[in-house]
mmCIF file of C-alpha atoms in Angstrom:
data_model
loop_
_atom_site.group_PDB
_atom_site.id
_atom_site.type_symbol
_atom_site.label_atom_id
_atom_site.label_comp_id
_atom_site.label_asym_id
_atom_site.label_seq_id
_atom_site.Cartn_x
_atom_site.Cartn_y
_atom_site.Cartn_z
ATOM 1 C CA MET A 1 -0.212 0.070 0.136
ATOM 2 C CA GLU A 2 1.403 3.098 -1.312
ATOM 3 C CA ILE A 3 0.641 6.298 0.718
ATOM 4 C CA PRO A 4 1.507 9.722 -1.153
ATOM 5 C CA LYS A 5 4.139 11.692 0.878
ATOM 6 C CA GLY A 6 2.731 14.438 2.841
ATOM 7 C CA GLN A 7 -1.215 13.018 2.435
ATOM 8 C CA ARG A 8 -2.215 12.228 6.376
ATOM 9 C CA PHE A 9 -3.970 9.290 7.093
ATOM 10 C CA VAL A 10 -5.200 7.473 9.998
ATOM 11 C CA TRP A 11 -6.059 3.522 10.567
ATOM 12 C CA LEU A 12 -8.033 2.927 13.597
ATOM 13 C CA SER A 13 -8.580 -0.939 15.233
ATOM 14 C CA ARG A 14 -10.225 -1.538 18.416
ATOM 15 C CA ALA A 15 -10.752 -4.843 19.889
ATOM 16 C CA SER A 16 -12.729 -6.103 23.405
ATOM 17 C CA ASN A 17 -12.899 -9.648 25.350
ATOM 18 C CA ARG A 18 -16.247 -9.920 26.536
ATOM 19 C CA TRP A 19 -15.427 -11.932 29.594
ATOM 20 C CA LEU A 20 -12.900 -9.236 30.905
ATOM 21 C CA HIS A 21 -15.298 -6.996 31.066
ATOM 22 C CA LEU A 22 -17.634 -9.193 32.720
ATOM 23 C CA MET A 23 -15.104 -10.138 35.261
ATOM 24 C CA ALA A 24 -14.600 -6.762 36.029
ATOM 25 C CA ALA A 25 -18.096 -6.275 36.734
ATOM 26 C CA VAL A 26 -18.358 -8.887 38.793
ATOM 27 C CA PHE A 27 -15.161 -7.445 40.519
ATOM 28 C CA GLY A 28 -16.466 -3.854 40.886
ATOM 29 C CA VAL A 29 -19.943 -5.442 42.441
ATOM 30 C CA ILE A 30 -18.341 -6.995 45.440
ATOM 31 C CA THR A 31 -15.616 -4.155 45.950
ATOM 32 C CA LEU A 32 -18.920 -1.591 46.142
ATOM 33 C CA ALA A 33 -20.831 -4.441 48.694
ATOM 34 C CA ALA A 34 -17.328 -4.464 50.676
ATOM 35 C CA THR A 35 -17.243 -0.898 50.969
ATOM 36 C CA ALA A 36 -20.729 -0.504 52.151
ATOM 37 C CA VAL A 37 -19.813 -3.361 54.243
ATOM 38 C CA ALA A 38 -17.108 -1.468 55.647
ATOM 39 C CA VAL A 39 -18.536 1.907 55.797
ATOM 40 C CA GLY A 40 -22.236 0.737 57.398
ATOM 41 C CA GLY A 41 -19.234 -0.913 60.123
ATOM 42 C CA LEU A 42 -20.673 -4.459 59.511
ATOM 43 C CA ALA A 43 -17.374 -6.068 59.384
ATOM 44 C CA GLY A 44 -14.776 -3.799 60.971
ATOM 45 C CA ALA A 45 -11.587 -2.581 59.453
ATOM 46 C CA SER A 46 -11.144 -5.702 57.730
ATOM 47 C CA ALA A 47 -13.813 -5.407 55.322
ATOM 48 C CA VAL A 48 -11.302 -2.213 53.841
ATOM 49 C CA PRO A 49 -8.409 -4.181 52.465
ATOM 50 C CA LEU A 50 -10.992 -6.259 50.483
ATOM 51 C CA ALA A 51 -12.416 -3.407 49.112
ATOM 52 C CA ALA A 52 -9.471 -2.264 48.204
ATOM 53 C CA THR A 53 -7.958 -5.225 46.473
ATOM 54 C CA PHE A 54 -11.248 -5.408 44.443
ATOM 55 C CA ALA A 55 -11.114 -1.947 43.592
ATOM 56 C CA VAL A 56 -7.611 -2.346 41.812
ATOM 57 C CA ALA A 57 -8.607 -5.473 40.728
ATOM 58 C CA THR A 58 -11.564 -4.222 39.144
ATOM 59 C CA LEU A 59 -9.416 -1.253 37.378
ATOM 60 C CA ALA A 60 -6.633 -3.867 36.045
ATOM 61 C CA LEU A 61 -9.175 -6.107 34.625
ATOM 62 C CA LEU A 62 -10.791 -3.101 32.721
ATOM 63 C CA ALA A 63 -7.419 -1.511 31.787
ATOM 64 C CA CYS A 64 -6.774 -5.337 29.677
ATOM 65 C CA ALA A 65 -10.348 -5.608 28.332
ATOM 66 C CA SER A 66 -10.325 -3.647 25.229
ATOM 67 C CA VAL A 67 -7.703 -2.151 23.356
ATOM 68 C CA GLN A 68 -7.170 0.267 20.524
ATOM 69 C CA ALA A 69 -4.638 0.292 17.330
ATOM 70 C CA ARG A 70 -4.312 3.639 15.879
ATOM 71 C CA VAL A 71 -1.590 3.890 12.725
ATOM 72 C CA THR A 72 -1.035 7.590 11.824
ATOM 73 C CA GLU A 73 2.065 9.538 9.576
ATOM 74 C CA LYS A 74 3.713 10.299 13.395
ATOM 75 C CA GLY A 75 3.490 6.366 13.680
ATOM 76 C CA LEU A 76 1.878 3.461 15.777
ATOM 77 C CA GLU A 77 -0.601 4.012 19.074
ATOM 78 C CA VAL A 78 -1.751 1.320 21.209
ATOM 79 C CA ALA A 79 -4.216 2.320 24.014
ATOM 80 C CA LEU A 80 -6.045 0.475 26.672
ATOM 81 C CA GLY A 81 -9.131 0.013 28.704
ATOM 82 C CA PRO A 82 -11.840 2.512 27.990
ATOM 83 C CA LEU A 83 -10.194 5.974 28.748
ATOM 84 C CA GLY A 84 -7.263 5.003 26.327
ATOM 85 C CA ARG A 85 -4.977 4.238 29.268
ATOM 86 C CA PRO A 86 -2.712 3.702 29.581
ATOM 87 C CA ALA A 87 -1.158 3.765 25.728
ATOM 88 C CA ARG A 88 2.119 2.840 24.294
ATOM 89 C CA ARG A 89 3.450 4.826 21.079
ATOM 90 C CA TRP A 90 5.866 3.962 18.751
ATOM 91 C CA ALA A 91 7.203 6.672 16.529
ATOM 92 C CA ALA A 92 7.750 5.383 12.935
ATOM 93 C CA ASP A 93 10.938 5.964 12.426
ATOM 94 C CA ALA A 94 11.666 3.650 15.664
ATOM 95 C CA ILE A 95 9.524 0.337 13.983
ATOM 96 C CA ALA A 96 11.665 -1.623 11.950
ATOM 97 C CA SER A 97 8.947 -3.780 10.320
ATOM 98 C CA ALA A 98 5.166 -5.077 11.059
ATOM 99 C CA TRP A 99 3.697 -7.854 9.848
ATOM 100 C CA VAL A 100 0.172 -9.693 10.430
ATOM 101 C CA GLU A 101 0.196 -13.056 12.447
ATOM 102 C CA ASN A 102 -2.057 -15.331 13.996
ATOM 103 C CA ARG A 103 -1.661 -16.373 17.202
ATOM 104 C CA THR A 104 -3.596 -17.956 20.213
ATOM 105 C CA ALA A 105 -4.023 -16.855 23.887
ATOM 106 C CA MET A 106 -2.289 -19.982 24.951
ATOM 107 C CA GLN A 107 0.566 -19.083 22.663
ATOM 108 C CA ALA A 108 0.580 -15.735 24.066
ATOM 109 C CA GLY A 109 0.441 -16.815 27.931
ATOM 110 C CA GLY A 110 -2.946 -16.021 28.803
ATOM 111 C CA TRP A 111 -5.468 -13.053 27.906
ATOM 112 C CA GLY A 112 -4.702 -9.427 28.645
ATOM 113 C CA TYR A 113 -1.347 -7.721 28.639
ATOM 114 C CA ARG A 114 1.646 -10.835 28.424
ATOM 115 C CA LEU A 115 5.369 -10.404 28.613
ATOM 116 C CA ASN A 116 6.997 -13.885 27.162
ATOM 117 C CA GLY A 117 9.157 -15.232 24.460
ATOM 118 C CA LEU A 118 7.037 -13.454 21.547
ATOM 119 C CA GLY A 119 8.011 -10.354 22.839
ATOM 120 C CA THR A 120 5.001 -8.036 24.412
ATOM 121 C CA THR A 121 1.317 -8.933 24.152
ATOM 122 C CA VAL A 122 -1.896 -7.815 24.333
ATOM 123 C CA MET A 123 -3.753 -10.874 23.590
ATOM 124 C CA LEU A 124 -8.013 -10.212 23.741
ATOM 125 C CA ARG A 125 -8.737 -12.460 21.140
ATOM 126 C CA GLY A 126 -7.360 -15.830 19.447
ATOM 127 C CA GLY A 127 -6.961 -14.916 15.685
ATOM 128 C CA GLU A 128 -5.231 -12.033 13.474
ATOM 129 C CA CYS A 129 -2.593 -9.777 15.079
ATOM 130 C CA LEU A 130 -0.823 -6.640 13.943
ATOM 131 C CA VAL A 131 2.706 -7.516 14.912
ATOM 132 C CA ILE A 132 5.933 -4.828 14.935
ATOM 133 C CA ARG A 133 9.255 -5.494 15.354
ATOM 134 C CA THR A 134 10.935 -1.741 16.833
ATOM 135 C CA VAL A 135 14.488 -0.935 15.200
ATOM 136 C CA LYS A 136 16.113 -2.219 18.776
ATOM 137 C CA GLY A 137 15.013 -5.679 17.587
ATOM 138 C CA LYS A 138 12.402 -5.883 20.404
ATOM 139 C CA ASP A 139 8.522 -7.432 19.169
ATOM 140 C CA PHE A 140 5.058 -5.798 20.042
ATOM 141 C CA ALA A 141 1.787 -7.742 19.017
ATOM 142 C CA VAL A 142 -1.982 -6.503 19.492
ATOM 143 C CA SER A 143 -4.498 -8.987 18.571
ATOM 144 C CA VAL A 144 -7.218 -6.563 16.545
ATOM 145 C CA ASP A 145 -9.286 -6.330 13.211
ATOM 146 C CA ASP A 146 -7.626 -5.574 9.680
ATOM 147 C CA ALA A 147 -4.198 -6.079 11.475
ATOM 148 C CA GLU A 148 -2.781 -6.891 7.399
ATOM 149 C CA ARG A 149 -4.081 -3.046 6.703
ATOM 150 C CA GLY A 150 -2.271 -1.608 9.779
ATOM 151 C CA ALA A 151 0.976 -3.023 9.285
ATOM 152 C CA ALA A 152 0.999 -2.130 5.056
ATOM 153 C CA LEU A 153 0.547 1.408 6.300
ATOM 154 C CA LEU A 154 3.219 0.857 8.672
ATOM 155 C CA ASN A 155 5.800 -0.663 6.177
ATOM 156 C CA SER A 156 4.161 2.069 3.670
ATOM 157 C CA LEU A 157 6.182 5.142 6.380
ATOM 158 C CA ILE A 158 9.273 2.671 7.240
ATOM 159 C CA SER A 159 9.906 3.013 3.124
ATOM 160 C CA GLN A 160 8.604 6.486 2.886
ATOM 161 C CA ARG A 161 11.570 6.892 5.377
ATOM 162 C CA GLY A 162 14.383 5.561 3.160
#
């Protein structure tokens, strides 16, 4: 895919995992119940650490339950969660190559944000993943739809920098 020099473009893809969203909802309900028990004085101080633990787990699950990948002339941005935070960014000149791989959760080490022998993977569903290799030799993959187009745009950026 050839992009005329100076032309603006954007590729955007999203993915989410309904099971992680469901787990976050369940943990959120437990957080609210433990908080109500703590505030009401029904369980004493022991409910406060329980509520805090489930609150942190709820936020972590929400942050890993959805992902958005965007390619612009600046490079690649991968944002996690409903608020797009945290986000990782790679400038176009920091990316050596991009391609598509089919991966399973088992290959990535499970669902969510994974660090393993494949590099870093954001795995929300099995199948098509956009994979980049940085100029430092690190791999990053994200499971999103239409990864082929994202890889083509990134490779076009790479070829333009000459």
